[in-house]
PDB file of C-alpha atoms in Angstrom:
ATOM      1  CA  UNK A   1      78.067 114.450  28.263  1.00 57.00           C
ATOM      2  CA  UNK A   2      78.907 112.431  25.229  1.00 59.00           C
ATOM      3  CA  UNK A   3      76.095 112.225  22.949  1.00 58.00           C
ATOM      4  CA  UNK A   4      74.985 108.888  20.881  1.00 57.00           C
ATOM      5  CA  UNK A   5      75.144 108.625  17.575  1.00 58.00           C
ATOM      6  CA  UNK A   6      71.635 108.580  15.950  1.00 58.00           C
ATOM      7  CA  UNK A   7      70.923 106.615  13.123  1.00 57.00           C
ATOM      8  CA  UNK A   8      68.681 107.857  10.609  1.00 55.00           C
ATOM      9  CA  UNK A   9      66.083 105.757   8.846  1.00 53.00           C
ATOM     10  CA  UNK A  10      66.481 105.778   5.071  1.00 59.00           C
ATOM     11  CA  UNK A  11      63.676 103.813   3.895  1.00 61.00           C
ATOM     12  CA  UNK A  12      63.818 100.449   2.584  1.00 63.00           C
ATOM     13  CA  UNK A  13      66.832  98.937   1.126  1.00 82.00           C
ATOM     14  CA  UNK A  14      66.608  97.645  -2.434  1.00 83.00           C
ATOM     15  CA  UNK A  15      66.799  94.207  -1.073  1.00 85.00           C
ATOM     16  CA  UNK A  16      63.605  95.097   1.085  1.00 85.00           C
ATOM     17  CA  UNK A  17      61.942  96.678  -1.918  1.00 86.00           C
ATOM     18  CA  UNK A  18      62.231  93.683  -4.233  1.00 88.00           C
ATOM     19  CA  UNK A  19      60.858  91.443  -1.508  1.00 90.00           C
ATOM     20  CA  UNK A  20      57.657  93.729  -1.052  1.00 90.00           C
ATOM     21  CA  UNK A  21      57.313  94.077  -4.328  1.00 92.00           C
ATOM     22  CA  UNK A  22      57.032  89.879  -5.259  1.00 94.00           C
ATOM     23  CA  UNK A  23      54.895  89.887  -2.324  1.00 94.00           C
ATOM     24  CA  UNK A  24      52.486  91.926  -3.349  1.00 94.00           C
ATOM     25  CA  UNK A  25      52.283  90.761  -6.695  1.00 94.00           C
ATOM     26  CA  UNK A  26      52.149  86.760  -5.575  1.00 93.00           C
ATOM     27  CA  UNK A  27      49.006  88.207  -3.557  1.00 93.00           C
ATOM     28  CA  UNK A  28      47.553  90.205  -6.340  1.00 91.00           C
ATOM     29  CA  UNK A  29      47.734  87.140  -8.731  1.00 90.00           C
ATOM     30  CA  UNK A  30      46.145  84.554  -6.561  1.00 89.00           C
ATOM     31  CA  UNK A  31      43.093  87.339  -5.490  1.00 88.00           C
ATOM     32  CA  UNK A  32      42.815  87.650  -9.605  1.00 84.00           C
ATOM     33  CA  UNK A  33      42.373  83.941  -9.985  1.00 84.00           C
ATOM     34  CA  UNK A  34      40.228  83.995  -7.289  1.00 83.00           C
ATOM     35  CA  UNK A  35      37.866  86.209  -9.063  1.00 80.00           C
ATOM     36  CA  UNK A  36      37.773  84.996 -12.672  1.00 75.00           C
ATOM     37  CA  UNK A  37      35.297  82.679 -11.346  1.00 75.00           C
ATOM     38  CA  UNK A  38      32.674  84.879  -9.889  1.00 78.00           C
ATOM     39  CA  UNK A  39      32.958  87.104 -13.138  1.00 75.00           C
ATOM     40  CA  UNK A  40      32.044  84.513 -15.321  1.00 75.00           C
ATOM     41  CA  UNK A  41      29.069  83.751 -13.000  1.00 81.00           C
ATOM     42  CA  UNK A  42      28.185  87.128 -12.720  1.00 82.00           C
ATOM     43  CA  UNK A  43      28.159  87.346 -16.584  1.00 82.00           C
ATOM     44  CA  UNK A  44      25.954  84.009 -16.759  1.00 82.00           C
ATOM     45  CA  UNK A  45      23.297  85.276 -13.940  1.00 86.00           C
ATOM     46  CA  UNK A  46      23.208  88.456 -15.876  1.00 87.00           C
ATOM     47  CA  UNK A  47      22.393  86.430 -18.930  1.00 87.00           C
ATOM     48  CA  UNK A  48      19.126  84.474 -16.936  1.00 88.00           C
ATOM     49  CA  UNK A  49      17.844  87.366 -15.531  1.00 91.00           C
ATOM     50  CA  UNK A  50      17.593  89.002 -18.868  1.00 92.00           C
ATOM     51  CA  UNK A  51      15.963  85.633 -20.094  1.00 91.00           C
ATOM     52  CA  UNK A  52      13.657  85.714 -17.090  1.00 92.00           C
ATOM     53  CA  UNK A  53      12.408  89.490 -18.076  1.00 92.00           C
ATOM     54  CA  UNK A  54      11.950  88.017 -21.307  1.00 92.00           C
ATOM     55  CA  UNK A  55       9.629  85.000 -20.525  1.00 91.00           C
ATOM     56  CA  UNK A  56       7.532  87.241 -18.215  1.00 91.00           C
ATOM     57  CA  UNK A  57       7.454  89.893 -21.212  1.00 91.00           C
ATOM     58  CA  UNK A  58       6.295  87.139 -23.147  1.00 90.00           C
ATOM     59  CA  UNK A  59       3.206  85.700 -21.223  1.00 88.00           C
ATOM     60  CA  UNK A  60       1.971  89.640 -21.305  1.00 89.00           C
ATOM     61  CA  UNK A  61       2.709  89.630 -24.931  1.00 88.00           C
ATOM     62  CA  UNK A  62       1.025  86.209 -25.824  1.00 86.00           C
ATOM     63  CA  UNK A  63      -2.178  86.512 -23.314  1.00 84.00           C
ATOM     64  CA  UNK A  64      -2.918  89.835 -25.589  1.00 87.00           C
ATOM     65  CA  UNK A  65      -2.266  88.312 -28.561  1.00 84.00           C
ATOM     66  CA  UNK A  66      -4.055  85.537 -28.289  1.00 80.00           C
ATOM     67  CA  UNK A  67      -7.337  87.202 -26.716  1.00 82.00           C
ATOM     68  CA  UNK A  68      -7.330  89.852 -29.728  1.00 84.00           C
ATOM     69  CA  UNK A  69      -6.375  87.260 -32.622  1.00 76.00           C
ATOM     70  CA  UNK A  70      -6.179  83.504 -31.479  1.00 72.00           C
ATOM     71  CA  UNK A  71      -3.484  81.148 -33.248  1.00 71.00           C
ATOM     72  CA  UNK A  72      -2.480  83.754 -36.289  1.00 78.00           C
ATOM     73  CA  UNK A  73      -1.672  86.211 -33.348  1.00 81.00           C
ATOM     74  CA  UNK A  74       0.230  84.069 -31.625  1.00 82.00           C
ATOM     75  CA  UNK A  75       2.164  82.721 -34.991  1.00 84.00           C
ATOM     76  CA  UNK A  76       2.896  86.716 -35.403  1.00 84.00           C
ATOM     77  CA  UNK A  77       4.006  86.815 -31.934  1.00 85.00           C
ATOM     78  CA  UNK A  78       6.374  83.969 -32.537  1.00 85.00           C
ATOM     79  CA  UNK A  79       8.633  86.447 -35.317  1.00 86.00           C
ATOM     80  CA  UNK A  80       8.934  89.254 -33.300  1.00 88.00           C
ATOM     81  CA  UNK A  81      12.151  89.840 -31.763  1.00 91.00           C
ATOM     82  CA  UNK A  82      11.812  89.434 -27.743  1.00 91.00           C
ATOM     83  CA  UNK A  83      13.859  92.676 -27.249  1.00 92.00           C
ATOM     84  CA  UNK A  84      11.270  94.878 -28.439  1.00 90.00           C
ATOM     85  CA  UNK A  85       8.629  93.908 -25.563  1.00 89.00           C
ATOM     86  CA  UNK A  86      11.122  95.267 -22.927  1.00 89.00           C
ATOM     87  CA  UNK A  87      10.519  99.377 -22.128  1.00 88.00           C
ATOM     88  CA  UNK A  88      14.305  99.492 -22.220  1.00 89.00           C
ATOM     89  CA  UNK A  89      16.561  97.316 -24.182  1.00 90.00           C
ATOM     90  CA  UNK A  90      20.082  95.876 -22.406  1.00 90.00           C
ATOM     91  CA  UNK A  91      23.169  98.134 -23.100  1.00 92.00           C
ATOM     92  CA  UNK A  92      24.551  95.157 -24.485  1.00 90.00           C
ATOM     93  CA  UNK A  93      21.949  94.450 -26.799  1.00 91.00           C
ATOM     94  CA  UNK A  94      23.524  95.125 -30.954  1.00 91.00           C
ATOM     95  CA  UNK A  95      20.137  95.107 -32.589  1.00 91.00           C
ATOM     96  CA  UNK A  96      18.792  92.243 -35.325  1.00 92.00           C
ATOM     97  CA  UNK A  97      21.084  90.579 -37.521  1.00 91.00           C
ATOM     98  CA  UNK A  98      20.540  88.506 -40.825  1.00 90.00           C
ATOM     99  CA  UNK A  99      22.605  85.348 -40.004  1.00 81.00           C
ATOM    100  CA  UNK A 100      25.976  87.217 -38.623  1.00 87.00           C
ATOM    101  CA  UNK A 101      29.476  85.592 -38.210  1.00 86.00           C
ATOM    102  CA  UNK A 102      29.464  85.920 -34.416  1.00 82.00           C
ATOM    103  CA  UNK A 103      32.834  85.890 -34.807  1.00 82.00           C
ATOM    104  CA  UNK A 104      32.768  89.455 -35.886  1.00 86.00           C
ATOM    105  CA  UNK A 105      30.701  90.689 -33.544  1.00 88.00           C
ATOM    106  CA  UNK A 106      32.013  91.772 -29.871  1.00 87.00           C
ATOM    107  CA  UNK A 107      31.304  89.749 -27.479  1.00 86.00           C
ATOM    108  CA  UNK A 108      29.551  90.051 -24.318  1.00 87.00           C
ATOM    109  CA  UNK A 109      26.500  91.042 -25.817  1.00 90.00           C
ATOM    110  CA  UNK A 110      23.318  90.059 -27.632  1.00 92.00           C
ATOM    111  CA  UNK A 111      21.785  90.154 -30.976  1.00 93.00           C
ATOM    112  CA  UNK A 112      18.461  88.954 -32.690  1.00 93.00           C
ATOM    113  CA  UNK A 113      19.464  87.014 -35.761  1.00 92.00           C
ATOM    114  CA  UNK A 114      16.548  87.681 -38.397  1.00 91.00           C
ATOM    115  CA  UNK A 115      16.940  85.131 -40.600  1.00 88.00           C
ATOM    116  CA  UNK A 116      15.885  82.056 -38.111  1.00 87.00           C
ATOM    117  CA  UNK A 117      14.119  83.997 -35.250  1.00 88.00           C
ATOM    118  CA  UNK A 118      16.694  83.292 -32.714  1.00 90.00           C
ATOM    119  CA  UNK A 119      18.302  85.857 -29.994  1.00 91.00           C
ATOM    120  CA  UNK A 120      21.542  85.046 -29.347  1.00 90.00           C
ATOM    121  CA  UNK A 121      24.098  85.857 -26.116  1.00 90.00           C
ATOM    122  CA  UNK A 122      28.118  85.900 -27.245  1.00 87.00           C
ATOM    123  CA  UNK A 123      29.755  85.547 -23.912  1.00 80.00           C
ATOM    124  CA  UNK A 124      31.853  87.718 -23.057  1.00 75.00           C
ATOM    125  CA  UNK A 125      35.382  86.162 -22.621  1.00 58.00           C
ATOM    126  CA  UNK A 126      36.413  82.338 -23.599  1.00 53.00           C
ATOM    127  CA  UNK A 127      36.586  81.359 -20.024  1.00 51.00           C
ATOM    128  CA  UNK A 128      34.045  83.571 -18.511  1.00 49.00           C
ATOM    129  CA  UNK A 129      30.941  80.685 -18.326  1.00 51.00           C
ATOM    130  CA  UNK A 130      31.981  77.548 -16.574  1.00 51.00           C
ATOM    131  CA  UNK A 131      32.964  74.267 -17.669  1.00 51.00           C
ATOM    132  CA  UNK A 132      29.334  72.676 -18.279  1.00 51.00           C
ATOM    133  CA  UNK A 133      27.877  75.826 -19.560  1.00 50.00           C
ATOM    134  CA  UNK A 134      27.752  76.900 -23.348  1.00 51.00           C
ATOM    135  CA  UNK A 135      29.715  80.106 -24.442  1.00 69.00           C
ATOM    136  CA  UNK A 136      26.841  81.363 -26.480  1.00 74.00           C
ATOM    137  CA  UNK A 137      23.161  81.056 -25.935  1.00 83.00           C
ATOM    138  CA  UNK A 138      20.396  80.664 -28.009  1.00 88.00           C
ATOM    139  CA  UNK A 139      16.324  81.265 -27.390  1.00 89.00           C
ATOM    140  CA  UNK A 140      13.332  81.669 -29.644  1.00 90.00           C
ATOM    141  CA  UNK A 141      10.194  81.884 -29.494  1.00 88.00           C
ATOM    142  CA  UNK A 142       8.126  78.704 -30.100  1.00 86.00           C
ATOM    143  CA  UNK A 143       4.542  77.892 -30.240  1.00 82.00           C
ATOM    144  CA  UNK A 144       3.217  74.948 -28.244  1.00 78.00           C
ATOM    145  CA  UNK A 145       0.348  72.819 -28.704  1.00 71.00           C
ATOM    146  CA  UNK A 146      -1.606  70.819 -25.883  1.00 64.00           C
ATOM    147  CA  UNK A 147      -4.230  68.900 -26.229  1.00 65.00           C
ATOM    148  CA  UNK A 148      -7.010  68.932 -23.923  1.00 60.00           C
ATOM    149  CA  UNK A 149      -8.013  65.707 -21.606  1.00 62.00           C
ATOM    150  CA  UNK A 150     -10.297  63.919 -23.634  1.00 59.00           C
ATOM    151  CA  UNK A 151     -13.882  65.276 -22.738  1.00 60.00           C
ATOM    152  CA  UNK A 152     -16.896  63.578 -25.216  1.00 52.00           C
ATOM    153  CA  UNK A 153     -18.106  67.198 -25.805  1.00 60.00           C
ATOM    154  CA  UNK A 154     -14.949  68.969 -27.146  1.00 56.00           C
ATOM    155  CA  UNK A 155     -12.362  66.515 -28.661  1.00 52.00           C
ATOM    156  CA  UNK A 156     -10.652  69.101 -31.135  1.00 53.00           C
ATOM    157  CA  UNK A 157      -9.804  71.586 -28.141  1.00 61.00           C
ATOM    158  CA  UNK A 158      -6.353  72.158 -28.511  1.00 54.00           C
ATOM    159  CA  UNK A 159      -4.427  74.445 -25.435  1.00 64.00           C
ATOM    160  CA  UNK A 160      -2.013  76.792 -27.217  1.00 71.00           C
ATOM    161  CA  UNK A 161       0.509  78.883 -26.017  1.00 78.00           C
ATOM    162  CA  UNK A 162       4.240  80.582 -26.720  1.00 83.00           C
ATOM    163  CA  UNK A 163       7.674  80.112 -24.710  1.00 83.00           C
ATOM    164  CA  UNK A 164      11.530  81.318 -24.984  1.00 85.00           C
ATOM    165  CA  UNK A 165      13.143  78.284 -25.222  1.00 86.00           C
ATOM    166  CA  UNK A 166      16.591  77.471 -25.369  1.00 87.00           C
ATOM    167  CA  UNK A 167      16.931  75.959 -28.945  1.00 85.00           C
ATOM    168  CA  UNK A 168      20.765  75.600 -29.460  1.00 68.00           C
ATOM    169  CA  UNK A 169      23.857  76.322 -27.174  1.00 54.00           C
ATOM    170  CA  UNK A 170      27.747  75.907 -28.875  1.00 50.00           C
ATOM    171  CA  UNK A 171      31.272  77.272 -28.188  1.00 46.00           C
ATOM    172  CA  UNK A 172      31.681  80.351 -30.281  1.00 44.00           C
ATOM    173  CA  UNK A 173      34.602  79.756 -32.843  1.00 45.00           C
ATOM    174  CA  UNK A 174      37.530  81.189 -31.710  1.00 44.00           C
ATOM    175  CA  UNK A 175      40.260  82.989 -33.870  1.00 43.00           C
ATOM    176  CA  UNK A 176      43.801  83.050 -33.346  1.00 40.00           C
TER     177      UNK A 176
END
């Protein structure tokens, strides 16, 4: 009895190994641009849900305020920086600022500039908000007056109340 010759397996060739290998990374590179999308989103929603906390922070804030002081409480309210009515601050939150160069500072976080009032988000990479949206945000607090519907008996009542509004959005500067 004659016996066959068996052929071992020896792995992939290098021919085999190449073609695996630009495979692989033609798959890898369209799941990555695939992706860059949803981070950027992710990193937006992340931003709105912070503001959201914010505003609902700030209708707690301004209800006391206003029932222990009236308009001068409200006024005070209006300075303070938003960050300090949360029970715990974002881990991306820097701390207050007088007028930085948000070029400096890293982005993908926020600060509370001082000098104007104003909390500020830096996005977090050049591409990372869409198209439409800013790459920086800006909110402070503003006071809003509404007058009553005219009633004979009380013509001077004036409704008053506080809101985080959106007060300036810009591409950060970018430095080569």
């Amino acid at each position: 009895m004659t016996s066959l010759p068996i052929r071992q397996a020896r792995g992939f060739a290098l021919f085999e190994l190449a073609v695996a290998a630009i495979v692989l990374t033609l798959v890898t590179g369209l799941l990555l641009t695939r992706l860059v999308p949803y981070v950027g989103e992710s990193e937006y929603v992340a931003a709105k849900q912070l503001i959201s906390s914010l505003r609902t922070a700030l209708a707690v804030r301004s209800a006391r305020a206003a029932a222990q002081g009236g308009q001068g409480a409200l006024l005070a309210v209006a300075q303070e920086n938003p960050m300090v009515w949360l029970v715990d601050r974002p881990k991306n939150y820097l701390g207050e600022y007088y007028s930085p160069n948000e070029t400096e500072l890293p982005k993908g976080n926020w600060y509370f500039d001082k000098a104007n009032s104003t909390l500020v988000y830096l996005s977090g990479s050049y591409k990372s908000f869409s198209a439409e949206t800013p790459k920086f945000l800006r909110f402070k607090v503003e006071l809003l007056r509404v007058p009553n519907p005219v009633k004979s008996e009380i013509r001077s009542e004036v409704t008053e109340g506080l809101v985080l509004a959106e007060v300036e959005s810009q591409p950060v500067a970018t430095t080569n």
